[in-house]
CSV table of C-alpha atoms in Angstrom, one decimal:
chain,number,residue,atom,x,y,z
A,1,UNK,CA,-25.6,43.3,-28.4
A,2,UNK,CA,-23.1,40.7,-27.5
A,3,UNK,CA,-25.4,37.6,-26.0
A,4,UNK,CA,-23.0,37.1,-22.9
A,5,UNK,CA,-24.5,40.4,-21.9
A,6,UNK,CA,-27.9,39.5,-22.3
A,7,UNK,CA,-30.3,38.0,-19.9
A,8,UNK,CA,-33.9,36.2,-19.9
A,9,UNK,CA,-35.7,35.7,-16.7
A,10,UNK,CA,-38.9,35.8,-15.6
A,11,UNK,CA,-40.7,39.0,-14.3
A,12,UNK,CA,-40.7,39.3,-10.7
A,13,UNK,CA,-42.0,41.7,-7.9
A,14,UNK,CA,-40.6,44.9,-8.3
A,15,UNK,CA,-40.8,44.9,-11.8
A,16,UNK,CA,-44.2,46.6,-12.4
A,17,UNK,CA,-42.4,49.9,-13.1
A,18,UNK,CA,-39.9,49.5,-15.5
A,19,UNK,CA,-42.7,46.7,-17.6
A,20,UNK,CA,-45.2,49.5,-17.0
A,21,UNK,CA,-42.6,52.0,-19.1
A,22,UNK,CA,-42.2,49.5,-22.2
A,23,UNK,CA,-45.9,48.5,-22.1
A,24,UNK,CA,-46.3,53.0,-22.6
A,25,UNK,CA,-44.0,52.5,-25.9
A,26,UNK,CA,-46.2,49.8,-27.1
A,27,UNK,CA,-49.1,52.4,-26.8
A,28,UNK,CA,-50.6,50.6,-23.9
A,29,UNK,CA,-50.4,52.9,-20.6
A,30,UNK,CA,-50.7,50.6,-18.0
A,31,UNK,CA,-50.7,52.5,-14.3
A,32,UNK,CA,-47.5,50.8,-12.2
A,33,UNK,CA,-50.1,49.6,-9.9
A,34,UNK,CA,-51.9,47.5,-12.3
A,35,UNK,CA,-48.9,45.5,-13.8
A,36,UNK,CA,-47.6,45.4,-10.1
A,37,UNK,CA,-51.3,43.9,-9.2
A,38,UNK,CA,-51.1,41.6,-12.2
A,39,UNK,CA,-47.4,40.0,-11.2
A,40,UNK,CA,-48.7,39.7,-7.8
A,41,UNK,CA,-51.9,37.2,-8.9
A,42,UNK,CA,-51.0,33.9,-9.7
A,43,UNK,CA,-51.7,32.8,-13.4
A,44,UNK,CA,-50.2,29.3,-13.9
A,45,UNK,CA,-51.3,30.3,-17.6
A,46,UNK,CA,-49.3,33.0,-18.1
A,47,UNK,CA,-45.7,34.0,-18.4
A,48,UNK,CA,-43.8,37.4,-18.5
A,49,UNK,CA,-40.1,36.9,-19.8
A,50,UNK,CA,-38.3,40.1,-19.4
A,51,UNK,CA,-35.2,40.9,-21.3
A,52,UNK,CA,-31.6,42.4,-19.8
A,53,UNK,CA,-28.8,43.7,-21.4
A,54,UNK,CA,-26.0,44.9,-18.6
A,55,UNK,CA,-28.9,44.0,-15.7
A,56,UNK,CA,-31.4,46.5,-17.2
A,57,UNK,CA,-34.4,45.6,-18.3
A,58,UNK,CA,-35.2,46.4,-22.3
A,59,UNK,CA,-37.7,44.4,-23.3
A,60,UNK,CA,-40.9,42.2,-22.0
A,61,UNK,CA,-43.0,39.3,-23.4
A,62,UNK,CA,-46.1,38.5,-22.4
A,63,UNK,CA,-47.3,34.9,-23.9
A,64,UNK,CA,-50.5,32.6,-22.1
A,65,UNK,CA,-50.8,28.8,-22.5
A,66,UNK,CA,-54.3,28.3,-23.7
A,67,UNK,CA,-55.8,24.7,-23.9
A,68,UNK,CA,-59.3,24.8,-25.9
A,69,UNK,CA,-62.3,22.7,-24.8
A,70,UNK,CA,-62.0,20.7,-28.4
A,71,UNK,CA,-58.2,20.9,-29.5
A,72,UNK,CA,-55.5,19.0,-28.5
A,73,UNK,CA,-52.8,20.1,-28.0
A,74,UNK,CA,-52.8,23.1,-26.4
A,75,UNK,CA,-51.3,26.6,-27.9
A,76,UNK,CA,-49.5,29.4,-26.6
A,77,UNK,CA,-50.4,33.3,-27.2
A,78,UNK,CA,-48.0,36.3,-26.9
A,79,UNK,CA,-50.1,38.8,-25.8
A,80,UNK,CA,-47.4,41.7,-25.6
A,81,UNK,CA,-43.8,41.5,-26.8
A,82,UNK,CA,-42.3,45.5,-26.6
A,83,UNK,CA,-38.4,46.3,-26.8
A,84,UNK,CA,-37.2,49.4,-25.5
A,85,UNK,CA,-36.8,52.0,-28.3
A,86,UNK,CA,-33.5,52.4,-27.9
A,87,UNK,CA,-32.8,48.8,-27.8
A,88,UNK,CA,-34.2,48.2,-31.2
A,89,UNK,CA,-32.7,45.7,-33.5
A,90,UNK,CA,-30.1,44.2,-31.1
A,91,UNK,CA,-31.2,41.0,-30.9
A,92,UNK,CA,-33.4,41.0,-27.7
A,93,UNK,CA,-36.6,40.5,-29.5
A,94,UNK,CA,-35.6,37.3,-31.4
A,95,UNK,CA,-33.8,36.2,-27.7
A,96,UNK,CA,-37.4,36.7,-26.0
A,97,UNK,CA,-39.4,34.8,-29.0
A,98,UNK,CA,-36.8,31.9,-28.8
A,99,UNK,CA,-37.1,32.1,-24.9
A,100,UNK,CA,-41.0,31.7,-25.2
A,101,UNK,CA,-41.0,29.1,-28.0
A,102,UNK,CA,-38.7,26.8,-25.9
A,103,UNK,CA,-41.3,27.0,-22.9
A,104,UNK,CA,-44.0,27.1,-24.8
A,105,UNK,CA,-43.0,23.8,-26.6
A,106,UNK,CA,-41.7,22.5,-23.2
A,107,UNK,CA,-45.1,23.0,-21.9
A,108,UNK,CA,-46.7,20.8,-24.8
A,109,UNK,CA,-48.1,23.5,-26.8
A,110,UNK,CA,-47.9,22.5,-30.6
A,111,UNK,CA,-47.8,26.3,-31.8
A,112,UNK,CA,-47.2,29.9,-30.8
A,113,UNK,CA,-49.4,32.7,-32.2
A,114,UNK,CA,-49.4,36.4,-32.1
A,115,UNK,CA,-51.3,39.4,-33.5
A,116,UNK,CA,-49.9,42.8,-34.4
A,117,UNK,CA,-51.2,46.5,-35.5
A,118,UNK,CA,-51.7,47.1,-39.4
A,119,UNK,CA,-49.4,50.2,-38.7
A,120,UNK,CA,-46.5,48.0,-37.3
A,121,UNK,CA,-44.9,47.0,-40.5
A,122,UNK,CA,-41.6,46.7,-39.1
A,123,UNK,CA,-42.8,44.3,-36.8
A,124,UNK,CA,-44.5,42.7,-39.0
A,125,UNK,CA,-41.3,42.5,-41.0
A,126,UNK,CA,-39.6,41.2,-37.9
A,127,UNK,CA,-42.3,38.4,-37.0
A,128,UNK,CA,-41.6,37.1,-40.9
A,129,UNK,CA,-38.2,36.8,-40.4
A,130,UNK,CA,-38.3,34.7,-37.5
A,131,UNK,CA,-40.2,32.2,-38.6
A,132,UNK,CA,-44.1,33.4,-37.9
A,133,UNK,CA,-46.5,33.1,-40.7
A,134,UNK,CA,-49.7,35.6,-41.4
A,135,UNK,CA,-53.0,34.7,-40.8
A,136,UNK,CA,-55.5,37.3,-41.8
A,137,UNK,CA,-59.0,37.7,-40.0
A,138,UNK,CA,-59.3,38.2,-37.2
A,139,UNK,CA,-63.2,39.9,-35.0
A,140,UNK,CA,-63.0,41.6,-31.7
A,141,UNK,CA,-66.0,42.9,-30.4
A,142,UNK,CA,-64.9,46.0,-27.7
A,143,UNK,CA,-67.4,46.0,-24.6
C-alpha cells in the first residue's frame, strides 16, 4: 500500500458500522448501536484512529490516556487495534501504531502499552517488530 493512498483520522459519527465490522474480526461483536453510542459520549481520555486506504476504512485503534493517582507521567493504553483481513500486512497497522505513539507522546504520556491473545502469535510477532516489548502477567477478574 503506497502511503499517499493512505489516511489516518479520527473516528467520527457515522462510523459505528464499518468499526463495528473490524471490531467482529477481532472476535469482539459489538452491536452498531453500541460503538455508535460510544463515539457519541465524550471521552477526553480516549481516542479512535481509523485507518483509510482509497477513502475506505481498514483498520481502527483504540488507545486511552490513563494518568494514575501515584505515577507521573501519565501512559497511554491501546485497548483495540484490528486491520481488516484483507488488508493484512500493508502497512496500515504500523501507520495506526505510529499515529497513536505521536499523540500519545504529544499528550505527555512517557509510554504506550498493549495486551494481546496467547493465540495471536502473528501479532505478537508484529508488536515485536515495531518496537513493543513483552511483559508477562497479567490478572483480570471477569464480573
Amino acid at each position: 500500500m503506497k502511503e499517499n493512498d493512505c489516511t489516518i483520522r479520527l473516528a467520527e459519527q457515522g462510523d459505528g458500522a464499518l468499526l463495528s465490522a473490524l471490531f467482529a474480526q477481532l472476535g469482539y461483536p459489538t452491536p452498531v448501536d453500541a460503538v455508535d453510542g460510544r463515539l457519541a459520549e465524550p471521552d477526553p481520555a480516549r481516542e479512535v484512529l481509523v485507518a483509510l486506504y482509497h477513502g475506505e476504512m481498514v483498520g481502527v485503534l483504540v488507545w486511552h490516556r490513563l494518568q494514575p493517582m501515584h505515577l507521573a507521567p501519565a501512559w497511554g493504553l491501546i485497548s483495540a487495534l484490528v486491520i481488516d483481513e484483507g488488508a493484512r500486512g500493508g502497512g496500515m497497522g504500523a501507520r495506526l501504531l505510529a499515529a497513536a505513539e505521536a499523540r500519545a507522546l504529544a499528550s505527555g504520556c512517557s509510554q504506550l502499552e498493549l495486551s494481546s491473545s496467547l493465540k495471536r502469535e502473528g501479532a505478537h510477532r508484529f508488536y515485536l517488530a515495531q518496537g513493543y516489548g513483552e511483559r508477562p502477567k497479567r490478572f483480570v477478574k471477569l464480573f
